[in-house]
Coordinates of C-alpha atoms and ligand atoms in Angstrom, one line a residue:
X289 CA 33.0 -79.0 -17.3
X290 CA 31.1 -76.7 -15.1
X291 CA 33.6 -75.7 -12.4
X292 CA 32.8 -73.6 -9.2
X293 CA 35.8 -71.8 -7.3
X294 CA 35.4 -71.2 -3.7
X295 CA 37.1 -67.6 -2.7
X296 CA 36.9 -64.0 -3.6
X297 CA 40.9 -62.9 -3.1
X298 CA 43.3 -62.3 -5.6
X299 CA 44.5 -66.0 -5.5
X300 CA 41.3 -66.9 -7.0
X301 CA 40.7 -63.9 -9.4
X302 CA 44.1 -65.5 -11.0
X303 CA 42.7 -69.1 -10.9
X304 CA 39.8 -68.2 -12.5
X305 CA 41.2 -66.2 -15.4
X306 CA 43.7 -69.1 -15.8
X307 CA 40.5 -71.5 -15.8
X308 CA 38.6 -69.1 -18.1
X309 CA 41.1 -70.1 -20.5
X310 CA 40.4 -73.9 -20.6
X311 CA 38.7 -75.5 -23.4
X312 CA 37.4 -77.7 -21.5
X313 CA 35.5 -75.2 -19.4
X314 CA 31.6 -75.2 -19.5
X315 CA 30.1 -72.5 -16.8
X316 CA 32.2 -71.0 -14.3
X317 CA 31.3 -69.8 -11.2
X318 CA 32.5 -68.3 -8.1
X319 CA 31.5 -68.5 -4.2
X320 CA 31.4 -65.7 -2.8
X321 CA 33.1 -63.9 -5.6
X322 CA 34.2 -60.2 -5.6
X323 CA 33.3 -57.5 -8.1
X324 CA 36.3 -58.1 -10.3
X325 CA 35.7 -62.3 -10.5
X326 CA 32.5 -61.2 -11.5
X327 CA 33.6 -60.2 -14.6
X328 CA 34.5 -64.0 -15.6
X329 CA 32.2 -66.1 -13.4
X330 CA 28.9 -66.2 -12.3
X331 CA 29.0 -65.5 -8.4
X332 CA 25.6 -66.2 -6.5
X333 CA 25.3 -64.4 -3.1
X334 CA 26.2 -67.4 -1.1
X335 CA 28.4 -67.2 1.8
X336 CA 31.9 -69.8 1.5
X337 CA 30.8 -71.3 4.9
X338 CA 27.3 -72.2 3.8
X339 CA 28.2 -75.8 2.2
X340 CA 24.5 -76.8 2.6
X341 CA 23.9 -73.7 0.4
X342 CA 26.8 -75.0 -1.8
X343 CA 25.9 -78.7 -2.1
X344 CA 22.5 -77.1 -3.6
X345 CA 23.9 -74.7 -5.8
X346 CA 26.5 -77.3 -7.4
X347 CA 23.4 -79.7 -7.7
X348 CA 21.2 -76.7 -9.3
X349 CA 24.2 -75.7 -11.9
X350 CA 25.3 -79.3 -12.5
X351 CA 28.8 -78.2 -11.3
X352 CA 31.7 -81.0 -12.2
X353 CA 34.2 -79.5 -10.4
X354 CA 34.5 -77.3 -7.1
X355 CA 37.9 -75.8 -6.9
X356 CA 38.6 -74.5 -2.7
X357 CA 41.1 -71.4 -2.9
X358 CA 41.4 -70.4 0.9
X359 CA 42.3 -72.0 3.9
X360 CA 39.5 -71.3 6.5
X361 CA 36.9 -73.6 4.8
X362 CA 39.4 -76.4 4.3
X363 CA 39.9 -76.7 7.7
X364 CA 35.8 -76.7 8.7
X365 CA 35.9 -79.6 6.1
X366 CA 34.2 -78.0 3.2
X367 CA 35.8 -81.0 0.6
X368 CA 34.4 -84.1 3.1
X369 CA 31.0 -82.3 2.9
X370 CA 30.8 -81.8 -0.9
X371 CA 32.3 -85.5 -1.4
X372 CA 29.7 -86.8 0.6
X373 CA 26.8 -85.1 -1.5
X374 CA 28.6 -86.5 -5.0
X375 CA 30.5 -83.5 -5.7
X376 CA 34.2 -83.9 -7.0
X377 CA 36.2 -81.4 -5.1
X378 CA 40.0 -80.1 -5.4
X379 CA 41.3 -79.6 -2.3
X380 CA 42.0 -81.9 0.6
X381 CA 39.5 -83.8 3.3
X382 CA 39.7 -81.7 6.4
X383 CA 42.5 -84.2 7.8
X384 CA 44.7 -83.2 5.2
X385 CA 44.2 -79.5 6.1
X386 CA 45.2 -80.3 9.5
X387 CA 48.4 -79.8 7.9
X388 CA 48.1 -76.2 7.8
X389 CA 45.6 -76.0 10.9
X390 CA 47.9 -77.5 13.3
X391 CA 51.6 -76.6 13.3
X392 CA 52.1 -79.7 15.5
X393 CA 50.7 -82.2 13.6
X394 CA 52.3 -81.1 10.7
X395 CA 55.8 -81.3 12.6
X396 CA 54.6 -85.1 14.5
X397 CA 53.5 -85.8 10.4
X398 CA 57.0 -84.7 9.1
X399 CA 59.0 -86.5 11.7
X400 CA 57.5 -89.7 11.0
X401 CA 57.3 -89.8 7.0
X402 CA 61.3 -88.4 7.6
X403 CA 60.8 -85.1 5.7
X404 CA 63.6 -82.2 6.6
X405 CA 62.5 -80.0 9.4
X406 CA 63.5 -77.8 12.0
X407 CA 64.0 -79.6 15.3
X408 CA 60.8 -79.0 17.4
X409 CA 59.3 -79.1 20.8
X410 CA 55.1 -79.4 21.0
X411 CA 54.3 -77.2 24.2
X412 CA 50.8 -77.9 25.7
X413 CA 50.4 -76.2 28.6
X414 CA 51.7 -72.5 29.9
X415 CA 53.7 -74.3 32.8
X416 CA 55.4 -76.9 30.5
X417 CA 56.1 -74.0 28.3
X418 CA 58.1 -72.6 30.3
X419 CA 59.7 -75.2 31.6
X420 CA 61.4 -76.0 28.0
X421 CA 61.8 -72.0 27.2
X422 CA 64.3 -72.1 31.0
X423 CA 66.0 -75.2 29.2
X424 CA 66.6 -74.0 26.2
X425 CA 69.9 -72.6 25.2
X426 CA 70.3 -71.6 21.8
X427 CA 69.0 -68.8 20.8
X428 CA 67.6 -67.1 18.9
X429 CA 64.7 -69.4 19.2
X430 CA 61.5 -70.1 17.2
X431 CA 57.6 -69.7 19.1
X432 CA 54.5 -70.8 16.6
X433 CA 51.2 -70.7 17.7
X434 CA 50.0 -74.0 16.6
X435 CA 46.7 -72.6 14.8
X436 CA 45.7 -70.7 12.1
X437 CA 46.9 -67.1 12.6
X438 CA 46.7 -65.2 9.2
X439 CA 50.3 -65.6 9.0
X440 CA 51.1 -63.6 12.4
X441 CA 51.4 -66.5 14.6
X442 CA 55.3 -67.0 14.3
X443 CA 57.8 -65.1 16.5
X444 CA 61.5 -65.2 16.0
X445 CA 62.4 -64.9 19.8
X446 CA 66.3 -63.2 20.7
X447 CA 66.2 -64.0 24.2
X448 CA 64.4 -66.2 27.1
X449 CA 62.7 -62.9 27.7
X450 CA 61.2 -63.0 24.4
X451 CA 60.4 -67.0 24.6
X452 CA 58.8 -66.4 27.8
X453 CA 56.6 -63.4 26.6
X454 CA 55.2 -65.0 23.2
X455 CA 54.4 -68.0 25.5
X456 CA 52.4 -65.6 27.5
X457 CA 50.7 -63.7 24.5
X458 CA 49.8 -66.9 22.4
X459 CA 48.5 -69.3 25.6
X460 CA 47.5 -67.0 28.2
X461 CA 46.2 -63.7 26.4
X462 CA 45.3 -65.7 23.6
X463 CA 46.2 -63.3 21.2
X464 CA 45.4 -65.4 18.3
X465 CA 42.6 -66.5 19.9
X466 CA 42.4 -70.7 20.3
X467 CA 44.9 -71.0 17.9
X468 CA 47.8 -70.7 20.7
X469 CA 46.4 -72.7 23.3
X470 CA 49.8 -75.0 22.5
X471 CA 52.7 -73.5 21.1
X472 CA 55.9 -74.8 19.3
X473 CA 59.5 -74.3 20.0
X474 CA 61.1 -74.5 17.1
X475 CA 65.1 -74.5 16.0
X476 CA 65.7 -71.3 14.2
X477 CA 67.5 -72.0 10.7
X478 CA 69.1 -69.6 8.3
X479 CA 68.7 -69.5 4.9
X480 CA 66.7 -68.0 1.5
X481 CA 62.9 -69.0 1.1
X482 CA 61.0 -70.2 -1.8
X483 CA 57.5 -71.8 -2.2
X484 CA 57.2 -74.8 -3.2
X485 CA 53.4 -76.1 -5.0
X486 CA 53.0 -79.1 -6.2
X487 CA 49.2 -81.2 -7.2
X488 CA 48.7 -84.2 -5.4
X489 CA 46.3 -86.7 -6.4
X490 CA 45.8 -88.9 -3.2
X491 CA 48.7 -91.2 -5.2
X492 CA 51.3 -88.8 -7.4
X493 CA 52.4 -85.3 -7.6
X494 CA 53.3 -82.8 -10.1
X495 CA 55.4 -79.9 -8.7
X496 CA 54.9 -76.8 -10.3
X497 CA 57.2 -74.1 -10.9
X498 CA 58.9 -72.8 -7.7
X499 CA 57.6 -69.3 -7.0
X500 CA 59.2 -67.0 -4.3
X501 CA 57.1 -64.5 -1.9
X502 CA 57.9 -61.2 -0.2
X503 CA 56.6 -61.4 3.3
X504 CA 57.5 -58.1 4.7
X505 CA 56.0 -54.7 4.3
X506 CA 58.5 -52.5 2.6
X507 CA 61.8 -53.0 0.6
X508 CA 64.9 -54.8 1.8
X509 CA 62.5 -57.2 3.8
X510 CA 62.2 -54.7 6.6
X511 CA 58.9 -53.7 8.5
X512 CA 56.4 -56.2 9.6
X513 CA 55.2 -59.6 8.2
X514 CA 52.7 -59.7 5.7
X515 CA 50.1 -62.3 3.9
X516 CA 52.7 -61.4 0.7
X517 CA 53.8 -58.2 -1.2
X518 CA 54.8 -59.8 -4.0
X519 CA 55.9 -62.8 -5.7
X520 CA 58.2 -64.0 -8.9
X521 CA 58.3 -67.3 -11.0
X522 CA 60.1 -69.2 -11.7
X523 CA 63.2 -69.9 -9.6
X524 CA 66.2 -71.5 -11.1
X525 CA 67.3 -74.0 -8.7
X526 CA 70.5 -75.7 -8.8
X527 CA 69.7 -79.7 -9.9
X528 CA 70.6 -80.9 -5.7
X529 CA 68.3 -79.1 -4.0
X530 CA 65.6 -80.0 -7.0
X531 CA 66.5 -83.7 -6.1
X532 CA 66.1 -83.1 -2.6
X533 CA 62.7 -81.1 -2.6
X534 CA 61.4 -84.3 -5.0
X535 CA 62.6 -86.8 -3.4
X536 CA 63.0 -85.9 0.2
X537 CA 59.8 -84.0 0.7
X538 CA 56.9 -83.6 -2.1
X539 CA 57.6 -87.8 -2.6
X540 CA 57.4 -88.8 1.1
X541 CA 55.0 -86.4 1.5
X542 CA 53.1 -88.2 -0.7
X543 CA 54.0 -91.4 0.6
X544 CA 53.2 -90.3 4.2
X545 CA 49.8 -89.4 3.3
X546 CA 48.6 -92.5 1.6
X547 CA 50.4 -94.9 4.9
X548 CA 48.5 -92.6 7.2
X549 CA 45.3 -92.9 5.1
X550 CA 44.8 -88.9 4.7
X551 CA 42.5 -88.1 1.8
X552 CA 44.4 -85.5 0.2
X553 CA 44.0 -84.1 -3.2
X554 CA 44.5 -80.9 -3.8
X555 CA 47.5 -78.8 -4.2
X556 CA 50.3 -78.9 -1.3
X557 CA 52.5 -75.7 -0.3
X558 CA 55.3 -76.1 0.9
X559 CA 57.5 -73.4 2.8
X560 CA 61.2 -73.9 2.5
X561 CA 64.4 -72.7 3.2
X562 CA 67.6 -73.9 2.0
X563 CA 69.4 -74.1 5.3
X564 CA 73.5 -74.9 5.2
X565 CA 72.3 -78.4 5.1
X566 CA 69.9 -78.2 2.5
X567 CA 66.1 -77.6 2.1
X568 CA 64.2 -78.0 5.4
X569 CA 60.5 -77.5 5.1
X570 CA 59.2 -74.7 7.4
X571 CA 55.8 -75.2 7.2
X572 CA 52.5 -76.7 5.1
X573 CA 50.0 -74.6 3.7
X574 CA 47.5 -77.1 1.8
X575 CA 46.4 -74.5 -0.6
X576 CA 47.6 -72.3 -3.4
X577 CA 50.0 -69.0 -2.7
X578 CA 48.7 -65.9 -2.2
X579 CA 50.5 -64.1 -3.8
X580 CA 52.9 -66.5 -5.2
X581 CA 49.3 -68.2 -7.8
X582 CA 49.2 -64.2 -9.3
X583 CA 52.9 -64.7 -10.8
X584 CA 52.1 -68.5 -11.4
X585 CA 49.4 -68.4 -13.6
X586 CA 51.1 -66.9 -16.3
X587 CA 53.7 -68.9 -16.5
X588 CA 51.8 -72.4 -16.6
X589 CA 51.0 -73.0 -20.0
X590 CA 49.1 -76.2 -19.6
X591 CA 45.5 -76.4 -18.9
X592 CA 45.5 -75.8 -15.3
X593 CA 41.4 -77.3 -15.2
X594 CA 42.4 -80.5 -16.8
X595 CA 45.0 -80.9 -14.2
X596 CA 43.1 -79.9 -11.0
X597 CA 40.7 -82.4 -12.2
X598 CA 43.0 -85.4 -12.6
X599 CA 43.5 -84.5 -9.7
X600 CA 40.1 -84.6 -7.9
X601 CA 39.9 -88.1 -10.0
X602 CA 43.0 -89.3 -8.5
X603 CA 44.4 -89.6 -12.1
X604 CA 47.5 -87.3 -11.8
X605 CA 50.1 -89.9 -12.9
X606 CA 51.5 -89.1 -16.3
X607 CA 50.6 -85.6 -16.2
X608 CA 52.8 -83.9 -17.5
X609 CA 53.0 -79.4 -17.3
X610 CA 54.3 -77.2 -19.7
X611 CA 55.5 -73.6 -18.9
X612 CA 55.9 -70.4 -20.8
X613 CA 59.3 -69.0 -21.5
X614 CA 60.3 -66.3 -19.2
X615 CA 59.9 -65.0 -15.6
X616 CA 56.6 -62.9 -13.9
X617 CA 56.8 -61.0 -11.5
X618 CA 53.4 -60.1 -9.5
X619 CA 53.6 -56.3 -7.4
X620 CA 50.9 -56.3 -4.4
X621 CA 49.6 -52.8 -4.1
X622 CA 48.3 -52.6 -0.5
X623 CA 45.7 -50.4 1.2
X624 CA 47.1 -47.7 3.6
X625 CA 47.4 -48.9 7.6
X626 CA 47.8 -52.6 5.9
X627 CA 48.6 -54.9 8.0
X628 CA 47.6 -53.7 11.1
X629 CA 44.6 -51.6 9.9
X630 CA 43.9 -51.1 6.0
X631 CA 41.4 -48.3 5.7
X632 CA 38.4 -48.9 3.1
X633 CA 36.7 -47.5 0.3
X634 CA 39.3 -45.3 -1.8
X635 CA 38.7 -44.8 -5.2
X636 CA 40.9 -46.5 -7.1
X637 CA 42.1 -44.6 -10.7
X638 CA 43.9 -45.5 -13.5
X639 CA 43.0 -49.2 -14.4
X640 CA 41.8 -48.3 -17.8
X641 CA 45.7 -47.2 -18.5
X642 CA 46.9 -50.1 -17.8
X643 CA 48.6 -51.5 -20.9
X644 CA 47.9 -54.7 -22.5
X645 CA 50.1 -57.6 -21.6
X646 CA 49.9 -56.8 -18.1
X647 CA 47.6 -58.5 -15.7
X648 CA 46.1 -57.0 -12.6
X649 CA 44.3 -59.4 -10.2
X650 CA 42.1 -57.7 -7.5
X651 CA 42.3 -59.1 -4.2
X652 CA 40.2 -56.2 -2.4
X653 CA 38.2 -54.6 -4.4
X654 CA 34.4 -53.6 -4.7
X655 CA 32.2 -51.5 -7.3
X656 CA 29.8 -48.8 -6.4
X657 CA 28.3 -46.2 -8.0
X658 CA 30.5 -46.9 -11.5
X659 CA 33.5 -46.5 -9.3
X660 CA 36.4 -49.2 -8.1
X661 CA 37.0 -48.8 -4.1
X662 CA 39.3 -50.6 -2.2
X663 CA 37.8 -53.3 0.3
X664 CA 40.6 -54.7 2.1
X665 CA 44.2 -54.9 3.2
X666 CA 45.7 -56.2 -0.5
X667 CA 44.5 -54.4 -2.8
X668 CA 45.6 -55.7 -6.2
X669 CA 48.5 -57.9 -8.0
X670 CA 49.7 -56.4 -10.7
X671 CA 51.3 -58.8 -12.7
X672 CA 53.7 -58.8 -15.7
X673 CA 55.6 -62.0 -17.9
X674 CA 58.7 -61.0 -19.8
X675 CA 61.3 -63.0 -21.3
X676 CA 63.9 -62.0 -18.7
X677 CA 62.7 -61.1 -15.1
X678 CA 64.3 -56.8 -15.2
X679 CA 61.5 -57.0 -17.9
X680 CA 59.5 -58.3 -16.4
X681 CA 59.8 -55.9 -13.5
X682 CA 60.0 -53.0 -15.8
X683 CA 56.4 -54.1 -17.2
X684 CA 54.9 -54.8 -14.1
X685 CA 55.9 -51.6 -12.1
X686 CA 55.1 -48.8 -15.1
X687 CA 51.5 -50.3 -14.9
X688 CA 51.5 -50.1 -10.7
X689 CA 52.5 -46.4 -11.9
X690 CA 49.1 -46.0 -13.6
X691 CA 47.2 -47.2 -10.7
X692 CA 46.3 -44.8 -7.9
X693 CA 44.1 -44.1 -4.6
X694 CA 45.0 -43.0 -1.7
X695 CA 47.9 -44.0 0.9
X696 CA 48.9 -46.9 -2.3
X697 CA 51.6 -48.8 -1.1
X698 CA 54.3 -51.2 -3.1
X699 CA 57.0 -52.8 -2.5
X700 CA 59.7 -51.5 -5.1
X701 CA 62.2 -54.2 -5.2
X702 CA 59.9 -57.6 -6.4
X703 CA 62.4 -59.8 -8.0
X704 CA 65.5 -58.0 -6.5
Ligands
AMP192 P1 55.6 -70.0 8.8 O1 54.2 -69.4 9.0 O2 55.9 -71.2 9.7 O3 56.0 -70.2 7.4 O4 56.6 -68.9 9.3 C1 56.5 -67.6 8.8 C2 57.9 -67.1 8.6 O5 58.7 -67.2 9.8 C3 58.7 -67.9 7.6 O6 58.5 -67.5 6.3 C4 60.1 -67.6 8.0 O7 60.6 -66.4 7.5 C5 60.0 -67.5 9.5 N1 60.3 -68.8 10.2 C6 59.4 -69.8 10.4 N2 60.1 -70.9 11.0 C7 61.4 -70.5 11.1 C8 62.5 -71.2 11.6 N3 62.5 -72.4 12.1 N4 63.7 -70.6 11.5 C9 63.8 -69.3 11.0 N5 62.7 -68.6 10.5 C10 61.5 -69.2 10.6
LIG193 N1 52.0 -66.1 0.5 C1 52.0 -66.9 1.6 C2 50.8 -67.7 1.7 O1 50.0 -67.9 0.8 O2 50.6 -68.3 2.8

């Protein structure tokens, strides 16, 4: 099978070294690509939003597969344009994205298929907006731009002050752009998170192990949010809330699509916490984790290509996925002024001393002049399996201790 990833993070580095390991690979090749994928695919200089230049290059390399990583090309509908042109494609129409796209019709799709959410308002205009912010009592209170917004659009809000000023910043100064021309008023809910993947094939799913992510900058979840500074899998959940996240969400997820006719196959992400009254789903992504796919990977022992294309085929059902003993914990080294405003282009030293049984997946990196540089706000996923997870950690942070260039940040307590 000749299989073409769409993506150039860290997310996809780790899909494609998991892919490189299939036997049932043929070519494999990457759109855009970065420096490091480069190592394991072929990555033609074609830009991720070109899909007439994409539809060509799958029909010029034969390509059986095309495998979408991020969300951004999703939602422009990069899987109905490839299906249209012949090409089997894992990831979901541009319907199914809307998921992720729009916090609203996620919430409108949850409340009708029954899945357990947070209690929500849709707000459409400024005026109306306010209106329900006056009304509302119970604080604190949740604001969400509806849109895509890199993970910044959410604002836990202590006071109407608060309510009243995110309304402001996401529909009037438009701070996130279109994505907060409506807004959400969510009930705020308590609880841990984990993320939750499973592959859906249109008809089935198969949930994959339960990975858990470290949103904010700096240790003891302090600082501000992040797209991820770390993740570890698996997470041993108690046999209830298993029950519930199968039955209550990925299968009437499932269900819902198919009544509402949404073409969706692809992997779905969902964001939970396990509220006082059980998992509640706090939001969709309808792609893999980034950085939660890093500390996956490892652990799946399956062939992750022969899967992702049952899926594309809509032939998921009796799939079955094995997983390596242990835990992995993934360390995101991060580029100084990350999140706001990661500076470029520092040498980065020490990869070579890595040890072996470690992996590090680059999710901004480029080469130049024999040199590795950093070239964006992530930097790199160091990532380590172990039979128990203080291993594990052990492992993965004495090789972050190798790596160096300048203002490196880490999180030091992944897994903790
Ligand atoms: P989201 O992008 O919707 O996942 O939100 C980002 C983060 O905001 C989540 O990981 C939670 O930590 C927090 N969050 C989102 N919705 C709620 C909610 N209803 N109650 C409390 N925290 C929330
Ligand atoms: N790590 C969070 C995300 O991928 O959205």
């Amino acid at each position: 099978m000749n299989v073409l990833i769409i993506g150039s993070g860290g997310r996809e580095h780790a899909l494609a070294w998991k892919i490189k390991q299939s036997p049932l690979l043929g070519a494999l090749h990457a759109i855009p690509g970065s420096a490091a994928i480069a190592g394991l695919a072929q990555c033609p200089p074609i830009g991720q939003d070109d899909f007439e230049g994409i539809a060509a290059y799958c029909a010029e390399q034969k390509i059986d597969l095309v495998v979408v990583g991020p969300e951004v090309p999703l939602s422009k509908g990069i899987a109905d344009f490839l299906t249209a042109k012949g090409v089997k494609v894992f990831g979901p129409s541009q319907q199914g994205a809307m998921l992720e796209a729009s916090k609203q019709f996620a919430k409108e799709f949850m409340d009708r298929n029954l899945l357990p959410t947070a209690a929500f308002t849709a707000l459409v205009s400024p005026a109306f907006a306010r209106e329900k912010v006056k009304e509302n009592k119970k604080y604190p209170v949740v604001i969400k731009a509806d849109g895509l917004a890199a993970g910044k659009g959410v604002r836990i809000c202590a006071s109407e002050a608060e309510a009243l000023e995110a309304v402001s910043d996401f529909m009037e100064k438009r701070i996130h752009g279109y994505s907060g021309s409506k807004v959400i008023l969510e009930e705020f809910l308590t609880g841990r998170e984990a993320s939750v993947m499973a592959l859906v094939d249109g008809e089935d799913f198969l949930m994959l192990p339960v990975s858990r992510d470290h949103k904010r900058l700096s240790d003891h979840d302090l600082g501000p949010n992040t797209g991820g500074m770390g993740a570890i899998a698996p997470l041993d959940l108690p046999p209830r809330d298993l029950e519930i996240i199968q039955n209550d969400i990925l299968r009437k997820f499932v269900d819902g699509i198919k009544k509402e006719n949404i073409d969706f196959r692809g992997v779905i992400y969902v964001g939970l916490m396990f509220t006082p009254d059980g998992p509640k789903v706090l939001e969709f992504n309808t792609r893999f984790g980034d950085p939660e796919t890093q500390a996956l990977m490892p652990v799946i022992k399956t062939d992750l290509l022969e899967l992702l294309a049952a899926c594309a085929d809509g032939q998921l059902k009796g799939k079955t996925l094995e997983v390596n003993p242990g835990v992995c914990v993934t360390v995101v080294l991060s580029a100084e002024g990350y999140p706001e405003n990661p500076q470029k282009g520092a040498e980065i030293t020490g990869l070579g001393q890595v040890p072996g049984g470690v992996e590090v997946f680059h999710s901004g990196t480029a080469r130049s002049g024999g040199k590795t540089l950093t070239a964006g706000g992530r930097v790199l996923a160091v990532t380590a399996l172990a039979p128990a997870l203080a291993q594990a950690r052990e492992k993965a942070y004495a090789a972050a201790g190798k790596i160096q260039f300048k203002g490196m940040h880490y999180r030091k307590d992944i897994g903790l």
